[in-house]
Amino acid sequence: MIDVKEYIPNHIQKMKGYVPGLQLNYKVIKLNTNENPYPLPDFLIKAIQDFVKENIFHLYPDPESKILREKLAKIYKKNKENILIGNGSDEILSIVFRGFLQKGDRILILDPSYSLYPVLAEALQVDVISVPLKSDFTVDLDLVIHHAKLYQPKLLVITNPNAPTGIAMSRNEILFLYNETQLPMLVDEAYVFFGGETIMYEAGSEDYPLLMACSTFSKAFSSAGLRLGWLIANPVWIKQFDKIRDSYNINIFTQKVGEMILNEWDYFHSRIQEIIQTREWFIEKLKDLNFFTLPSKTNFVFTSPPDQNAQKLYEKLLTKNILVRYFSQIPAFLRITIGTKEQMEVVYEEIYKIHS
Ligand code: PMP
């Protein structure tokens, strides 16, 4: 018998791989993967239907996603040569890692932060320097700088606002980190539209040539299913990254809908404001029930029940068809995505029944 597994390198065999949040096939209030609760608006769906009727899916898409890059360049006062489009920001992360890193190199990340980074590193046999957050879940800037100077990683990856904590660093803190370390730094701004300060304008500029920023349509722009993300960096790096991505990485449908979404920036921002208001309402309600919740600049909250038994609460909520996220490594906390006001009222009612 041939052992087919033998053909796969050992380091890949040993990987656990990224574990995505559950996607259940029955109807729940789904607050476990930080999706936007508002589907695309009817006026966009009508325009999308018209586009579908053009029936041009037998053709390849634009390999350069030119229109999307031009639109994002205009928004961030850049050139399209500063911009790379990805099949979700997960693909952006994968491209940057593959573009920068070789076996034996080091990256520096925060712990906890987005759990995909160590998975991408492992696949490339890259060592991960994890800098723990302080006990209040804020970033220890001195410790990051100390580790960066000591280990000289090829790349710093900073999630801002961070996940799963929801806590944001200020623009000045990010730029301070960059100036102190003088190393290539990727700031993952997946959640920045919900109250964080962006460094997209600085990324890849003459003053900050080693600074990169990425973000996604998945959260702020109600499009997790479309798979669309972007990176801003200096044009020399973007040119190199272009060589290692799939040549047609963004399909024709996603490119078109992405363009339509960027034309409606104001509409999406008003929806974002609603989510922020609901978040603040929900945090106050949790406070009344003696929950400890970290200050959030994202579309989720990281919260700890008074008995600190987050797993029990997770399981009880699931029996009420409410799906949130529990991380066994941080057993006192749940991460709850902010849904519509109506959804969060239901969630609050259920938590109230459990905890009063
Ligand atoms: N970065 C962070 C911090 C995230 O939480 C996520 C979503 N899981 C992503 C990037 C990837 O988002 P997407 O691939 O949907 O753009």
Coordinates of C-alpha atoms and ligand atoms in Angstrom, one line a residue:
M1 CA 0.0 0.0 0.0
I2 CA 1.3 3.5 -0.8
D3 CA 1.3 5.8 2.1
V4 CA 0.0 8.9 0.3
K5 CA 0.6 11.1 3.3
E6 CA 4.4 10.6 3.0
Y7 CA 4.4 12.8 -0.1
I8 CA 3.4 15.9 2.0
P9 CA 6.3 17.7 3.9
N10 CA 6.4 17.0 7.6
H11 CA 5.9 20.6 8.7
I12 CA 2.6 20.6 6.7
Q13 CA 1.5 17.3 8.1
K14 CA 2.1 18.6 11.7
M15 CA 0.0 21.8 11.1
K16 CA -3.4 22.0 12.8
G17 CA -4.5 24.6 10.3
Y18 CA -6.8 27.6 10.8
V19 CA -10.1 26.9 12.5
P20 CA -12.8 29.2 11.2
G21 CA -15.9 30.0 13.3
L22 CA -18.8 27.6 13.0
Q23 CA -21.1 28.1 10.0
L24 CA -24.2 26.2 11.1
N25 CA -26.8 25.0 8.6
Y26 CA -29.8 25.9 10.8
K27 CA -31.1 29.4 11.6
V28 CA -29.3 31.1 14.5
I29 CA -28.6 34.6 15.6
K30 CA -25.1 34.4 14.2
L31 CA -22.7 36.5 16.2
N32 CA -19.5 34.4 16.0
T33 CA -17.5 35.6 13.0
N34 CA -17.9 39.4 13.0
E35 CA -20.0 39.6 9.9
N36 CA -22.0 42.7 9.3
P37 CA -25.7 42.1 10.2
Y38 CA -27.0 44.2 7.4
P39 CA -27.2 42.5 4.0
L40 CA -26.5 44.6 0.9
P41 CA -29.3 47.2 0.3
D42 CA -32.0 46.6 -2.3
F43 CA -30.7 49.4 -4.5
L44 CA -27.4 47.6 -4.9
I45 CA -29.1 44.2 -5.4
K46 CA -31.0 45.7 -8.3
A47 CA -27.8 47.0 -9.9
I48 CA -26.2 43.6 -9.3
Q49 CA -29.1 41.9 -11.0
D50 CA -28.6 44.2 -14.0
F51 CA -25.0 43.3 -14.1
V52 CA -25.7 39.5 -13.9
K53 CA -28.0 39.9 -16.9
E54 CA -25.0 41.2 -18.9
N55 CA -23.9 37.6 -18.6
I56 CA -20.2 38.0 -19.2
F57 CA -19.1 35.2 -16.8
H58 CA -17.5 33.3 -19.7
L59 CA -14.8 35.9 -19.8
Y60 CA -11.8 36.2 -17.5
P61 CA -11.8 39.1 -15.0
D62 CA -9.4 42.1 -15.2
P63 CA -6.2 40.5 -13.8
E64 CA -5.2 43.9 -12.3
S65 CA -8.5 44.8 -10.7
K66 CA -7.7 48.2 -12.1
I67 CA -11.0 50.0 -11.3
L68 CA -11.0 48.9 -7.7
R69 CA -7.4 50.0 -7.3
E70 CA -8.1 53.4 -8.8
K71 CA -11.1 53.9 -6.6
L72 CA -9.3 52.9 -3.4
A73 CA -6.3 55.1 -4.5
K74 CA -8.6 58.1 -4.8
I75 CA -10.1 57.5 -1.4
Y76 CA -6.7 57.2 0.3
K77 CA -4.9 59.8 -1.9
K78 CA -2.5 57.3 -3.3
N79 CA -1.6 55.9 -6.8
K80 CA -3.1 52.7 -8.0
E81 CA 0.5 51.3 -7.9
N82 CA 0.3 51.5 -4.1
I83 CA -2.6 49.1 -4.0
L84 CA -3.0 45.3 -4.1
I85 CA -6.4 43.7 -4.1
G86 CA -6.9 40.4 -2.4
N87 CA -9.5 37.6 -2.3
G88 CA -10.4 38.7 1.2
S89 CA -7.7 40.2 3.4
D90 CA -6.8 36.6 4.3
E91 CA -5.3 36.4 0.8
I92 CA -3.5 39.7 1.3
L93 CA -1.9 38.3 4.5
S94 CA -0.9 35.1 2.7
I95 CA 0.7 37.1 -0.2
V96 CA 2.6 39.5 2.1
F97 CA 3.9 36.5 4.2
R98 CA 5.0 34.6 1.1
G99 CA 6.5 37.8 -0.4
F100 CA 8.5 38.6 2.7
L101 CA 9.4 35.4 4.5
Q102 CA 11.5 32.4 4.0
K103 CA 12.1 29.3 6.1
G104 CA 13.9 30.2 9.4
D105 CA 12.8 33.9 9.3
R106 CA 11.0 35.5 12.2
I107 CA 7.8 37.5 12.5
L108 CA 6.5 39.4 15.5
I109 CA 2.8 39.4 16.4
L110 CA 0.7 40.2 19.4
D111 CA -0.8 37.5 21.7
P112 CA -3.7 37.2 21.5
S113 CA -4.4 38.5 18.0
Y114 CA -5.7 37.0 14.8
S115 CA -5.1 33.3 14.9
L116 CA -4.4 33.0 11.1
Y117 CA -0.9 34.6 11.4
P118 CA 0.8 31.7 13.2
V119 CA -0.9 29.3 10.7
L120 CA 0.6 31.2 7.7
A121 CA 3.9 31.3 9.4
E122 CA 3.9 27.6 10.2
A123 CA 3.2 26.7 6.5
L124 CA 6.3 28.7 5.6
Q125 CA 8.5 27.3 8.5
V126 CA 8.8 30.8 9.9
D127 CA 9.3 31.4 13.6
V128 CA 6.7 33.4 15.5
I129 CA 7.7 35.9 18.2
S130 CA 4.5 36.4 20.2
V131 CA 4.4 39.5 22.4
P132 CA 1.9 39.1 25.2
L133 CA -0.6 41.8 25.8
K134 CA -0.7 43.4 29.3
S135 CA -3.1 42.0 31.9
D136 CA -5.7 44.7 30.8
F137 CA -5.3 43.5 27.2
T138 CA -3.7 46.7 26.0
V139 CA -0.4 46.6 24.0
D140 CA 2.8 46.9 25.9
L141 CA 4.6 49.2 23.4
D142 CA 8.0 48.9 25.2
L143 CA 7.8 45.2 25.2
V144 CA 7.0 45.1 21.4
I145 CA 10.0 47.5 20.8
H146 CA 12.2 45.4 23.0
H147 CA 11.3 42.1 21.2
A148 CA 11.7 43.8 17.8
K149 CA 15.2 45.0 18.6
L150 CA 16.2 41.7 20.3
Y151 CA 14.9 39.3 17.6
Q152 CA 15.1 41.5 14.5
P153 CA 12.0 39.9 12.9
K154 CA 11.6 40.3 9.1
L155 CA 8.0 41.5 9.7
L156 CA 5.8 43.0 12.4
V157 CA 2.1 42.2 12.1
I158 CA 0.0 44.5 14.3
T159 CA -3.8 44.1 14.4
N160 CA -5.4 47.4 15.0
P161 CA -8.0 47.5 16.5
N162 CA -7.0 44.2 17.9
A163 CA -9.0 41.0 17.7
P164 CA -10.4 39.3 19.8
T165 CA -10.1 42.1 22.3
G166 CA -11.6 45.0 20.3
I167 CA -9.1 47.5 21.8
A168 CA -7.5 50.0 19.5
M169 CA -4.1 51.7 19.6
S170 CA -4.0 55.3 18.4
R171 CA -2.4 56.4 15.2
N172 CA 0.4 58.0 17.1
E173 CA 1.1 54.8 19.0
I174 CA 1.3 52.8 15.7
L175 CA 3.6 55.4 14.1
F176 CA 5.7 55.4 17.3
L177 CA 6.2 51.7 17.0
Y178 CA 7.2 52.1 13.4
N179 CA 9.7 54.8 14.1
E180 CA 11.2 53.0 17.1
T181 CA 11.6 49.7 15.3
Q182 CA 12.3 50.8 11.7
L183 CA 11.2 47.3 10.5
P184 CA 8.6 46.3 7.9
M185 CA 5.3 46.5 9.6
L186 CA 1.9 45.4 8.5
V187 CA -1.1 46.9 10.3
D188 CA -4.2 44.7 9.9
E189 CA -7.1 47.2 10.0
A190 CA -9.9 44.7 9.3
Y191 CA -12.1 46.5 12.0
V192 CA -10.8 50.1 11.7
F193 CA -14.0 51.6 10.4
F194 CA -15.8 50.9 13.7
G195 CA -13.9 53.6 15.6
G196 CA -10.2 53.1 15.1
E197 CA -7.7 55.5 13.6
T198 CA -6.4 54.4 10.2
I199 CA -2.8 54.6 9.0
M200 CA -3.8 53.9 5.4
Y201 CA -2.7 57.5 4.5
E202 CA 0.8 57.0 5.9
A203 CA 1.3 53.5 4.6
G204 CA 3.9 53.3 1.8
S205 CA 4.5 57.0 1.7
E206 CA 8.0 58.6 1.5
D207 CA 8.1 59.1 5.3
Y208 CA 6.8 55.5 6.0
P209 CA 8.2 53.3 3.2
L210 CA 8.2 50.1 5.3
L211 CA 4.7 50.6 6.7
M212 CA 1.8 48.6 5.1
A213 CA -1.9 48.6 6.0
C214 CA -4.6 46.1 4.9
S215 CA -8.3 46.0 5.4
T216 CA -11.4 44.2 4.1
F217 CA -14.9 44.5 2.7
S218 CA -16.1 41.7 5.0
K219 CA -17.0 43.7 8.0
A220 CA -17.7 47.4 7.3
F221 CA -19.0 46.8 3.8
S222 CA -21.3 43.8 4.4
S223 CA -19.5 41.6 2.0
A224 CA -17.8 38.7 3.8
G225 CA -19.2 36.3 1.2
L226 CA -17.7 38.3 -1.7
R227 CA -14.1 37.9 -0.5
L228 CA -12.4 41.2 -1.1
G229 CA -9.6 43.0 0.8
W230 CA -6.8 45.4 0.0
L231 CA -3.3 46.4 0.9
I232 CA -1.6 49.8 0.8
A233 CA 2.2 49.7 0.6
N234 CA 5.1 51.2 -1.3
P235 CA 4.9 50.5 -5.1
V236 CA 8.1 48.5 -5.2
W237 CA 6.7 45.9 -2.8
I238 CA 3.3 45.8 -4.5
K239 CA 5.1 45.0 -7.8
Q240 CA 6.8 42.0 -6.2
F241 CA 3.6 40.8 -4.5
D242 CA 1.8 41.0 -7.8
K243 CA 4.1 38.2 -9.1
I244 CA 3.1 35.7 -6.5
R245 CA -0.7 36.2 -6.4
D246 CA -3.0 34.2 -8.7
S247 CA -3.2 36.3 -11.9
Y248 CA -7.0 36.3 -11.8
N249 CA -7.4 36.4 -8.0
I250 CA -10.5 38.5 -7.9
N251 CA -13.4 37.1 -9.9
I252 CA -15.5 39.2 -12.3
F253 CA -18.6 39.3 -10.0
T254 CA -16.6 40.4 -6.9
Q255 CA -14.7 43.1 -8.8
K256 CA -18.0 44.6 -10.1
V257 CA -19.9 44.5 -6.8
G258 CA -16.8 45.9 -5.0
E259 CA -16.8 48.8 -7.4
M260 CA -20.5 49.5 -6.7
I261 CA -19.9 49.3 -2.9
L262 CA -17.1 51.9 -3.1
N263 CA -19.5 54.2 -4.9
E264 CA -21.8 54.1 -1.9
W265 CA -19.2 54.8 0.8
D266 CA -21.6 57.2 2.7
Y267 CA -24.4 54.6 2.8
F268 CA -22.1 52.1 4.4
H269 CA -20.8 54.6 6.9
S270 CA -24.3 55.4 8.1
R271 CA -24.8 51.7 8.7
I272 CA -21.5 51.5 10.6
Q273 CA -22.7 54.3 12.9
E274 CA -25.8 52.2 13.7
I275 CA -23.6 49.3 14.6
I276 CA -21.4 51.5 16.8
Q277 CA -24.5 52.8 18.6
T278 CA -25.8 49.3 19.2
R279 CA -22.4 48.3 20.5
E280 CA -22.4 51.1 23.1
W281 CA -26.0 50.3 24.1
F282 CA -25.1 46.6 24.5
I283 CA -22.0 47.3 26.5
E284 CA -24.1 49.4 28.9
K285 CA -26.7 46.7 29.3
L286 CA -24.0 44.1 30.0
K287 CA -22.5 46.5 32.6
D288 CA -25.9 46.5 34.4
L289 CA -25.5 42.7 34.6
N290 CA -22.0 43.0 36.1
F291 CA -20.3 41.8 33.0
F292 CA -16.7 43.1 32.5
T293 CA -16.4 44.3 28.8
L294 CA -13.3 45.7 27.2
P295 CA -13.7 49.0 25.4
S296 CA -14.4 48.2 21.8
K297 CA -13.5 50.0 18.6
T298 CA -14.8 47.1 16.5
N299 CA -18.0 45.4 15.5
F300 CA -17.7 43.0 18.4
V301 CA -17.3 43.0 22.2
F302 CA -15.0 40.9 24.3
T303 CA -16.9 40.3 27.6
S304 CA -16.6 38.3 30.7
P305 CA -19.6 37.2 32.8
P306 CA -19.6 37.8 36.6
D307 CA -18.8 34.1 37.3
Q308 CA -16.1 34.2 34.6
N309 CA -17.6 30.9 33.2
A310 CA -17.8 32.0 29.6
Q311 CA -18.1 28.4 28.3
K312 CA -21.2 27.8 30.3
L313 CA -22.8 31.0 28.9
Y314 CA -21.7 30.1 25.3
E315 CA -23.4 26.7 25.7
K316 CA -26.6 28.2 27.2
L317 CA -26.8 30.8 24.5
L318 CA -26.4 28.1 21.8
T319 CA -29.4 26.3 23.2
K320 CA -31.4 29.5 22.5
N321 CA -30.0 29.5 18.9
I322 CA -27.6 32.3 19.6
L323 CA -24.1 31.6 18.3
V324 CA -21.2 33.6 19.8
R325 CA -17.4 32.8 19.9
Y326 CA -15.6 31.1 22.8
F327 CA -11.9 30.7 22.8
S328 CA -10.7 28.0 25.2
Q329 CA -7.3 29.8 25.6
I330 CA -9.1 32.8 27.2
P331 CA -11.8 30.9 29.2
A332 CA -13.2 33.9 31.1
F333 CA -14.3 35.8 27.9
L334 CA -16.8 35.5 25.0
R335 CA -16.5 37.4 21.8
I336 CA -19.9 38.6 20.6
T337 CA -20.3 40.2 17.2
I338 CA -22.6 43.2 17.2
G339 CA -25.8 42.4 15.3
T340 CA -28.8 44.6 14.6
K341 CA -30.4 46.4 17.5
E342 CA -33.3 43.8 17.4
Q343 CA -30.8 40.9 17.5
M344 CA -28.9 42.4 20.4
E345 CA -32.1 43.0 22.4
V346 CA -32.8 39.2 22.1
V347 CA -29.3 38.4 23.1
Y348 CA -29.6 40.7 26.1
E349 CA -32.9 39.2 27.1
E350 CA -31.4 35.7 27.1
I351 CA -28.3 36.8 29.0
Y352 CA -30.5 38.6 31.5
K353 CA -32.5 35.4 32.1
I354 CA -29.3 33.4 32.6
H355 CA -27.6 35.9 34.9
S356 CA -30.3 37.5 37.0
Ligands
PMP1 N1 -7.8 40.2 9.9 C1 -8.5 40.1 11.0 C2 -8.0 40.7 12.3 C3 -9.7 39.4 11.0 O1 -10.4 39.2 12.2 C4 -10.2 38.8 9.8 C5 -11.5 38.1 9.8 N2 -11.6 36.8 10.3 C6 -9.5 39.0 8.7 C7 -8.3 39.7 8.7 C8 -9.8 38.4 7.4 O2 -11.0 38.9 6.8 P1 -11.4 38.6 5.3 O3 -10.5 37.5 4.8 O4 -12.8 38.2 5.3 O5 -11.1 39.9 4.5

